CSV table of C-alpha atoms in Angstrom, one decimal:
chain,number,residue,atom,x,y,z
A,1,MET,CA,-64.0,-5.3,-15.5
A,2,ALA,CA,-66.1,-8.1,-14.0
A,3,ASP,CA,-67.7,-10.5,-16.5
A,4,ASP,CA,-71.1,-10.8,-14.9
A,5,SER,CA,-72.1,-13.5,-17.4
A,6,ARG,CA,-69.8,-16.0,-15.8
A,7,LYS,CA,-71.3,-18.9,-14.0
A,8,PRO,CA,-71.6,-18.2,-10.2
A,9,ASP,CA,-69.9,-20.5,-7.8
A,10,TRP,CA,-72.7,-19.8,-5.3
A,11,LYS,CA,-75.8,-17.6,-4.8
A,12,PRO,CA,-75.5,-15.6,-1.5
A,13,ARG,CA,-79.2,-14.4,-1.6
A,14,THR,CA,-81.0,-17.7,-1.8
A,15,ALA,CA,-83.4,-18.7,0.9
A,16,GLU,CA,-81.2,-21.6,1.9
A,17,VAL,CA,-78.2,-19.4,2.5
A,18,LEU,CA,-80.1,-16.6,4.3
A,19,ARG,CA,-81.8,-19.1,6.6
A,20,ASP,CA,-78.4,-20.0,8.2
A,21,GLN,CA,-75.7,-17.8,6.8
A,22,VAL,CA,-73.0,-19.0,9.2
A,23,LYS,CA,-73.6,-22.6,8.2
A,24,ALA,CA,-73.6,-21.7,4.5
A,25,TYR,CA,-70.3,-19.7,4.9
A,26,ASP,CA,-68.7,-22.6,6.8
A,27,ALA,CA,-69.6,-24.9,3.9
A,28,MET,CA,-68.3,-22.6,1.3
A,29,ARG,CA,-65.0,-22.1,3.1
A,30,ALA,CA,-64.4,-25.9,2.6
A,31,ARG,CA,-66.0,-26.3,-0.8
A,32,CYS,CA,-65.0,-23.1,-2.7
A,33,PRO,CA,-63.0,-20.6,-0.5
A,34,VAL,CA,-62.6,-18.1,-3.4
A,35,ALA,CA,-66.0,-17.8,-5.0
A,36,TRP,CA,-67.6,-15.7,-7.7
A,37,SER,CA,-71.2,-14.5,-7.5
A,38,ASP,CA,-73.2,-11.7,-9.2
A,39,TYR,CA,-74.1,-10.2,-5.7
A,40,GLN,CA,-70.8,-10.2,-3.8
A,41,HIS,CA,-68.4,-10.5,-6.9
A,42,TRP,CA,-65.3,-12.3,-5.6
A,43,THR,CA,-65.8,-13.6,-2.0
A,44,LEU,CA,-62.9,-14.7,0.2
A,45,PHE,CA,-63.9,-17.1,2.9
A,46,ARG,CA,-60.5,-18.1,4.4
A,47,HIS,CA,-58.6,-16.3,7.1
A,48,GLY,CA,-55.3,-16.5,5.2
A,49,ASP,CA,-56.6,-15.1,2.0
A,50,VAL,CA,-58.3,-12.2,3.8
A,51,MET,CA,-55.1,-11.5,5.7
A,52,ARG,CA,-53.2,-11.4,2.4
A,53,VAL,CA,-55.5,-8.8,1.1
A,54,LEU,CA,-55.4,-6.7,4.3
A,55,GLU,CA,-51.6,-6.6,4.2
A,56,ASP,CA,-51.2,-5.8,0.5
A,57,HIS,CA,-53.1,-2.5,-0.1
A,58,GLN,CA,-51.1,-1.9,-3.3
A,59,THR,CA,-52.7,-4.8,-5.0
A,60,PHE,CA,-56.1,-4.7,-3.2
A,61,SER,CA,-57.3,-1.1,-3.1
A,62,SER,CA,-59.8,0.3,-0.6
A,63,ALA,CA,-61.0,2.9,-3.2
A,64,VAL,CA,-64.0,0.8,-4.2
A,65,SER,CA,-66.8,3.4,-4.1
A,66,SER,CA,-67.2,6.1,-6.8
A,67,HIS,CA,-68.1,8.4,-3.9
A,68,LEU,CA,-65.7,10.1,-1.4
A,69,SER,CA,-65.2,7.8,1.6
A,70,VAL,CA,-63.0,9.3,4.4
A,71,PRO,CA,-60.8,7.5,5.3
A,72,ASN,CA,-62.2,4.0,4.7
A,73,GLY,CA,-62.1,4.2,1.0
A,74,MET,CA,-58.6,5.7,0.6
A,75,ASP,CA,-55.2,4.2,0.0
A,76,PRO,CA,-51.8,5.6,1.1
A,77,PRO,CA,-50.5,8.2,0.7
A,78,GLU,CA,-54.0,9.9,0.6
A,79,HIS,CA,-55.3,7.8,3.5
A,80,THR,CA,-52.4,8.6,5.9
A,81,PRO,CA,-53.0,12.2,7.0
A,82,TYR,CA,-56.8,11.5,7.5
A,83,ARG,CA,-56.0,8.5,9.6
A,84,GLN,CA,-53.6,10.6,11.7
A,85,VAL,CA,-56.4,13.1,12.3
A,86,VAL,CA,-58.9,10.4,13.4
A,87,GLU,CA,-56.8,8.3,15.7
A,88,PRO,CA,-56.4,10.7,18.7
A,89,TYR,CA,-60.2,10.8,19.1
A,90,PHE,CA,-60.0,7.1,20.2
A,91,SER,CA,-56.9,7.4,22.5
A,92,HIS,CA,-56.8,5.9,26.0
A,93,GLN,CA,-57.3,9.4,27.5
A,94,ALA,CA,-60.3,10.1,25.3
A,95,MET,CA,-61.9,6.8,26.3
A,96,GLU,CA,-61.3,7.5,30.0
A,97,LYS,CA,-62.9,10.9,29.6
A,98,PHE,CA,-66.0,9.4,27.8
A,99,GLU,CA,-66.5,6.3,30.0
A,100,PRO,CA,-68.6,8.0,32.7
A,101,THR,CA,-71.1,9.2,30.1
A,102,CYS,CA,-71.1,5.8,28.5
A,103,ARG,CA,-71.8,4.2,31.9
A,104,ARG,CA,-74.6,6.6,32.7
A,105,ILE,CA,-76.3,5.8,29.4
A,106,ALA,CA,-75.8,2.0,29.9
A,107,ARG,CA,-77.1,2.0,33.5
A,108,ASN,CA,-80.2,4.0,32.6
A,109,LEU,CA,-81.1,1.6,29.7
A,110,VAL,CA,-80.5,-1.5,31.8
A,111,GLY,CA,-82.6,0.0,34.6
A,112,ASN,CA,-85.5,0.6,32.3
A,113,LEU,CA,-85.6,-2.9,30.9
A,114,PRO,CA,-88.9,-4.6,31.8
A,115,ASP,CA,-88.6,-7.1,34.7
A,116,GLY,CA,-90.0,-10.5,34.0
A,117,GLN,CA,-91.7,-9.4,30.8
A,118,PRO,CA,-90.8,-10.2,27.2
A,119,PHE,CA,-89.1,-7.4,25.3
A,120,ASP,CA,-87.3,-7.0,22.0
A,121,VAL,CA,-83.5,-6.6,22.7
A,122,VAL,CA,-83.0,-4.8,19.3
A,123,GLU,CA,-85.7,-2.2,19.6
A,124,GLN,CA,-85.6,-1.5,23.3
A,125,PHE,CA,-82.0,-2.0,24.1
A,126,SER,CA,-79.3,-2.5,21.5
A,127,ARG,CA,-80.4,0.1,19.0
A,128,ALA,CA,-81.3,2.6,21.7
A,129,PHE,CA,-77.8,2.2,23.2
A,130,ALA,CA,-76.1,2.6,19.8
A,131,LEU,CA,-78.1,5.8,19.1
A,132,GLN,CA,-77.6,7.4,22.5
A,133,ILE,CA,-73.9,6.6,22.7
A,134,GLN,CA,-73.1,7.8,19.2
A,135,CYS,CA,-74.9,11.1,19.7
A,136,ALA,CA,-73.2,11.6,23.2
A,137,PHE,CA,-69.8,10.9,21.8
A,138,MET,CA,-70.2,13.2,18.8
A,139,GLY,CA,-71.9,16.0,20.9
A,140,TRP,CA,-75.2,15.7,19.0
A,141,PRO,CA,-78.5,16.6,20.6
A,142,ALA,CA,-80.9,14.0,21.8
A,143,SER,CA,-83.4,15.3,19.3
A,144,LEU,CA,-81.5,13.4,16.7
A,145,HIS,CA,-82.1,10.0,18.3
A,146,GLU,CA,-85.4,9.3,16.5
A,147,PRO,CA,-84.4,10.8,13.1
A,148,LEU,CA,-81.2,8.8,13.1
A,149,ARG,CA,-83.1,5.7,14.1
A,150,ASP,CA,-85.4,6.1,11.2
A,151,TRP,CA,-82.5,6.9,8.9
A,152,VAL,CA,-80.6,3.7,9.9
A,153,LEU,CA,-83.7,1.6,9.0
A,154,LYS,CA,-84.1,3.4,5.7
A,155,ASN,CA,-80.4,3.0,4.9
A,156,HIS,CA,-80.6,-0.7,5.7
A,157,ARG,CA,-83.7,-1.3,3.5
A,158,ALA,CA,-82.1,0.6,0.6
A,159,THR,CA,-78.8,-1.3,0.9
A,160,LEU,CA,-80.6,-4.7,1.2
A,161,ALA,CA,-82.7,-4.0,-1.9
A,162,GLY,CA,-79.7,-2.6,-3.9
A,163,ASP,CA,-81.9,0.4,-4.7
A,164,ARG,CA,-79.4,3.0,-5.9
A,165,ASP,CA,-82.0,5.8,-6.0
A,166,ALA,CA,-83.1,5.1,-2.5
A,167,MET,CA,-79.5,4.9,-1.3
A,168,ALA,CA,-78.7,8.3,-2.8
A,169,GLU,CA,-81.8,9.8,-1.2
A,170,VAL,CA,-80.8,8.4,2.2
A,171,ALA,CA,-77.3,9.8,1.8
A,172,ARG,CA,-78.7,13.2,1.0
A,173,GLU,CA,-80.9,13.0,4.1
A,174,PHE,CA,-77.9,12.3,6.3
A,175,ASP,CA,-75.9,15.1,4.6
A,176,GLY,CA,-78.7,17.4,5.7
A,177,TYR,CA,-78.3,16.4,9.3
A,178,ILE,CA,-74.6,17.0,9.1
A,179,HIS,CA,-75.0,20.4,7.3
A,180,ASP,CA,-77.3,21.6,10.2
A,181,LEU,CA,-74.8,20.4,12.8
A,182,LEU,CA,-71.9,22.2,11.1
A,183,GLU,CA,-73.9,25.4,10.5
A,184,PHE,CA,-75.0,25.6,14.1
A,185,ARG,CA,-71.4,25.4,15.3
A,186,ARG,CA,-70.2,28.0,12.7
A,187,LYS,CA,-72.9,30.5,13.7
A,188,ALA,CA,-72.1,29.9,17.4
A,189,GLY,CA,-68.5,30.8,16.8
A,190,ALA,CA,-66.5,30.9,20.0
A,191,ASN,CA,-69.7,29.7,21.8
A,192,ALA,CA,-69.8,26.5,19.9
A,193,PRO,CA,-69.9,23.4,22.1
A,194,ARG,CA,-66.4,21.9,22.7
A,195,ASP,CA,-67.2,18.4,21.4
A,196,VAL,CA,-65.9,16.0,18.9
A,197,THR,CA,-67.8,17.5,16.0
A,198,THR,CA,-66.5,21.0,16.7
A,199,SER,CA,-62.9,19.6,17.1
A,200,LEU,CA,-63.1,17.8,13.7
A,201,MET,CA,-64.2,21.1,12.0
A,202,GLU,CA,-60.9,22.6,13.2
A,203,GLU,CA,-58.7,19.7,12.0
A,204,ALA,CA,-56.3,20.4,9.1
A,205,VAL,CA,-55.3,17.8,6.5
A,206,ASN,CA,-52.2,18.7,4.4
A,207,GLY,CA,-52.4,22.2,5.9
A,208,GLN,CA,-56.0,22.8,4.9
A,209,LEU,CA,-59.2,22.5,7.0
A,210,MET,CA,-61.4,19.6,5.9
A,211,THR,CA,-64.1,20.6,3.5
A,212,ASP,CA,-67.8,20.0,4.4
A,213,LYS,CA,-67.8,17.2,1.9
A,214,GLU,CA,-64.9,15.5,3.7
A,215,LEU,CA,-66.4,16.1,7.1
A,216,THR,CA,-69.7,14.7,6.0
A,217,SER,CA,-68.1,11.6,4.5
A,218,LEU,CA,-66.1,11.1,7.7
A,219,LEU,CA,-69.1,11.5,10.0
A,220,ARG,CA,-71.3,9.3,7.8
A,221,ASN,CA,-68.7,6.5,8.0
A,222,TRP,CA,-68.4,6.9,11.8
A,223,THR,CA,-72.1,6.9,12.3
A,224,VAL,CA,-73.0,4.0,10.0
A,225,GLY,CA,-70.3,1.9,11.5
A,226,GLU,CA,-71.1,2.8,15.1
A,227,LEU,CA,-74.9,2.5,14.9
A,228,GLY,CA,-74.9,-0.7,12.9
A,229,THR,CA,-72.1,-2.7,14.5
A,230,ILE,CA,-72.8,-1.7,18.1
A,231,SER,CA,-76.4,-2.6,17.9
A,232,SER,CA,-75.6,-5.9,16.2
A,233,SER,CA,-72.9,-6.6,18.8
A,234,VAL,CA,-75.2,-6.1,21.7
A,235,SER,CA,-77.9,-8.4,20.3
A,236,ILE,CA,-75.3,-11.1,19.5
A,237,LEU,CA,-73.8,-10.9,23.0
A,238,LEU,CA,-77.2,-11.2,24.8
A,239,ASN,CA,-78.3,-14.0,22.5
A,240,TYR,CA,-75.1,-16.0,23.3
A,241,LEU,CA,-75.2,-15.4,27.0
A,242,SER,CA,-78.8,-16.4,27.2
A,243,ARG,CA,-77.8,-19.8,25.8
A,244,HIS,CA,-74.7,-20.1,27.9
A,245,PRO,CA,-75.8,-19.3,31.5
A,246,ASP,CA,-72.7,-20.8,33.0
A,247,LEU,CA,-70.6,-18.3,31.0
A,248,ARG,CA,-72.9,-15.5,31.9
A,249,GLN,CA,-72.5,-16.3,35.6
A,250,SER,CA,-68.7,-16.6,35.3
A,251,LEU,CA,-68.5,-13.2,33.7
A,252,THR,CA,-70.8,-11.7,36.3
A,253,ASN,CA,-68.3,-13.0,39.0
A,254,ASP,CA,-65.2,-12.0,37.0
A,255,PRO,CA,-66.0,-8.8,34.9
A,256,ASP,CA,-62.2,-8.5,34.2
A,257,ALA,CA,-62.7,-11.4,31.7
A,258,LEU,CA,-65.3,-9.4,29.8
A,259,PRO,CA,-63.1,-7.8,27.1
A,260,ASP,CA,-61.7,-11.0,25.8
A,261,ALA,CA,-65.0,-12.8,26.1
A,262,ILE,CA,-66.8,-10.1,24.1
A,263,ASP,CA,-64.3,-10.2,21.3
A,264,GLU,CA,-64.5,-14.0,21.2
A,265,ILE,CA,-68.3,-14.2,21.1
A,266,LEU,CA,-68.2,-11.6,18.2
A,267,ARG,CA,-65.6,-13.6,16.4
A,268,MET,CA,-68.0,-16.6,16.3
A,269,ASP,CA,-71.0,-14.5,15.2
A,270,ALA,CA,-69.9,-11.4,13.2
A,271,PRO,CA,-71.6,-8.0,13.8
A,272,LEU,CA,-69.9,-6.6,10.7
A,273,MET,CA,-70.2,-9.2,8.0
A,274,SER,CA,-67.7,-7.9,5.4
A,275,ASN,CA,-65.6,-5.2,3.8
A,276,ARG,CA,-64.7,-4.6,0.1
A,277,ARG,CA,-61.6,-4.1,-1.9
A,278,VAL,CA,-60.8,-3.8,-5.6
A,279,THR,CA,-57.9,-5.4,-7.5
A,280,THR,CA,-55.3,-3.0,-9.0
A,281,ARG,CA,-53.7,-5.8,-11.1
A,282,GLU,CA,-54.4,-9.4,-12.1
A,283,VAL,CA,-53.7,-11.6,-9.1
A,284,GLU,CA,-53.9,-15.3,-8.2
A,285,ILE,CA,-55.4,-16.1,-4.9
A,286,GLY,CA,-56.7,-19.4,-3.6
A,287,GLY,CA,-56.1,-21.0,-6.9
A,288,ARG,CA,-58.3,-18.5,-8.8
A,289,THR,CA,-57.1,-15.8,-11.2
A,290,ILE,CA,-58.8,-12.5,-10.5
A,291,PRO,CA,-58.4,-9.8,-13.2
A,292,ALA,CA,-57.6,-6.1,-12.4
A,293,GLY,CA,-60.5,-4.0,-11.5
A,294,GLU,CA,-62.6,-6.7,-9.8
A,295,LYS,CA,-64.4,-6.1,-6.6
A,296,ILE,CA,-63.6,-8.4,-3.7
A,297,THR,CA,-65.7,-9.2,-0.6
A,298,LEU,CA,-63.7,-9.9,2.6
A,299,LEU,CA,-66.2,-12.1,4.5
A,300,TRP,CA,-65.3,-11.5,8.1
A,301,ALA,CA,-68.2,-13.8,9.1
A,302,SER,CA,-66.3,-16.7,7.5
A,303,ALA,CA,-62.6,-15.8,8.0
A,304,ASN,CA,-63.1,-15.5,11.7
A,305,ARG,CA,-64.4,-19.0,11.8
A,306,ASP,CA,-61.6,-20.6,9.7
A,307,GLU,CA,-60.8,-24.1,11.2
A,308,GLU,CA,-57.2,-23.8,9.9
A,309,VAL,CA,-56.7,-20.9,12.4
A,310,PHE,CA,-59.3,-21.4,15.2
A,311,GLY,CA,-59.9,-25.2,15.2
A,312,ASP,CA,-63.6,-25.7,16.1
A,313,PRO,CA,-65.0,-22.3,15.2
A,314,ASP,CA,-67.7,-22.6,17.8
A,315,ALA,CA,-65.3,-23.4,20.7
A,316,PHE,CA,-65.1,-20.5,23.2
A,317,CYS,CA,-61.4,-19.9,23.5
A,318,PRO,CA,-60.9,-16.2,24.0
A,319,ARG,CA,-57.2,-16.2,25.0
A,320,LYS,CA,-56.2,-18.7,22.4
A,321,ASN,CA,-57.9,-16.9,19.6
A,322,ARG,CA,-57.2,-13.3,20.6
A,323,ASP,CA,-54.3,-12.6,18.3
A,324,GLN,CA,-55.9,-14.0,15.1
A,325,ASN,CA,-59.3,-12.4,15.7
A,326,LEU,CA,-60.3,-10.1,12.8
A,327,LEU,CA,-63.2,-8.5,14.6
A,328,TYR,CA,-61.8,-5.0,14.0
A,329,GLY,CA,-59.8,-5.9,10.9
A,330,ALA,CA,-56.0,-5.7,10.5
A,331,GLY,CA,-53.4,-3.8,8.5
A,332,ILE,CA,-53.5,-0.1,7.8
A,333,HIS,CA,-57.3,0.0,7.8
A,334,VAL,CA,-57.7,-1.7,11.2
A,335,CYS,CA,-60.7,0.0,12.8
A,336,PRO,CA,-59.6,3.2,14.5
A,337,GLY,CA,-62.7,3.2,16.6
A,338,ALA,CA,-62.0,-0.2,18.1
A,339,PRO,CA,-61.0,1.3,21.5
A,340,LEU,CA,-64.4,3.1,21.7
A,341,ALA,CA,-66.4,0.1,20.6
A,342,ARG,CA,-64.6,-2.2,23.1
A,343,MET,CA,-65.1,0.3,25.9
A,344,GLU,CA,-68.8,0.8,25.1
A,345,LEU,CA,-69.5,-2.9,25.0
A,346,ARG,CA,-67.5,-3.7,28.1
A,347,VAL,CA,-69.3,-1.0,30.1
A,348,LEU,CA,-72.8,-2.0,28.8
A,349,MET,CA,-72.2,-5.6,29.7
A,350,GLU,CA,-70.8,-4.7,33.1
A,351,GLU,CA,-73.9,-2.8,33.9
A,352,PHE,CA,-76.2,-5.5,32.4
A,353,LEU,CA,-74.6,-8.4,34.3
A,354,SER,CA,-74.5,-6.6,37.6
A,355,ALA,CA,-78.2,-5.7,37.4
A,356,VAL,CA,-79.7,-8.8,35.9
A,357,ASP,CA,-80.2,-12.1,37.7
A,358,THR,CA,-81.6,-14.2,34.8
A,359,LEU,CA,-81.6,-13.9,31.0
A,360,LYS,CA,-83.5,-16.2,28.8
A,361,PRO,CA,-85.2,-16.3,25.4
A,362,ALA,CA,-88.9,-15.4,25.5
A,363,PRO,CA,-90.9,-18.6,25.1
A,364,ALA,CA,-93.1,-19.1,22.1
A,365,GLU,CA,-91.4,-16.2,20.2
A,366,GLN,CA,-88.8,-16.8,17.5
A,367,PRO,CA,-85.9,-14.4,16.9
A,368,GLU,CA,-85.3,-13.0,13.5
A,369,ARG,CA,-81.7,-12.9,12.2
A,370,ALA,CA,-80.5,-10.0,10.2
A,371,VAL,CA,-79.1,-10.9,6.8
A,372,PHE,CA,-76.1,-9.8,4.8
A,373,PRO,CA,-74.8,-7.1,4.7
A,374,THR,CA,-76.0,-6.8,8.3
A,375,GLY,CA,-75.1,-9.0,11.3
A,376,GLY,CA,-76.9,-9.7,14.5
A,377,PHE,CA,-80.7,-9.7,14.8
A,378,ASN,CA,-83.7,-7.8,13.5
A,379,TYR,CA,-85.8,-9.1,16.4
A,380,LEU,CA,-84.6,-10.8,19.5
A,381,PRO,CA,-87.3,-11.5,22.2
A,382,MET,CA,-85.8,-12.0,25.7
A,383,ILE,CA,-86.9,-12.0,29.4
A,384,VAL,CA,-84.7,-10.7,32.2
A,385,THR,CA,-85.3,-10.7,35.9
A,386,LYS,CA,-83.5,-8.3,38.2
């Protein structure tokens, strides 16, 4: 087990690090690319080291949590049948079917943005889009928008504080939402809505229908991932484009370039900061010996800026960097929902760019960056004209 009395190589929660996390991670990647801290345990900063972990699931297990985590926290062979159940929900055909709904939500939100007046991108746009799009995809009622919004904020505060009691209470609250959604469909029987949630209830794993515990874990992972990363992604994209008006105009003129451009902007400024693994044996990595049973933080926010792979990490080179971009991970745990996230962000940006003439930071108001474990912004004041 970890020896928490060892001397830390860095302190990820200091004011200096939190003031500019990207700068701090860039510095650590050069100074101490495999680093120990009480907060993140072993942190890997380099692209090559992270790739090694992603490709060796026998040495670096995803079963980090003591709680059931479907399928994120599973290793093969347990992981495989759940993954096979999940992937069809993000097929090309499924994305084509959902895109018109996504576009309607995006167009409505863009249309309701205040014209020429400061507004908070996070509160009025990115978080609203994430909530509406997730509920629409899952077949959940609009009445869940506000409860889920409050739940996301409570979950974030509990996670940031490391308050285990609060985190457990937040988990129980989410379980209650899922219980009600499942019970509603069971009582409706043949009249239950034919949506993603109902379909998942009918999925068999190893010849057995998934239990409510498995369904709740799966839906919690989908929801946390979707609401957090989509909202963060939208705020990052608008912040970047507001500071690069030539690129914004170029993408307005050539929306076919949006998919690669979105992935590249999110490579430079990570919406999802990290993932975790645990060692199954003693292993040497980056010149450090890590014992068995140690937790490892894969810091996407650093690995995706590694100069050894990308050169100048802030240079916008979408085609050059496409194949090495770890935005959606790699290996057997590469994000199954990547096609959905890419479609949602592309459609939202198409609608935004086609409707908005100018985008700029609101004067005299300072944005507030989110801090680890969350990417993007807590507050992002902008002005658009249409």
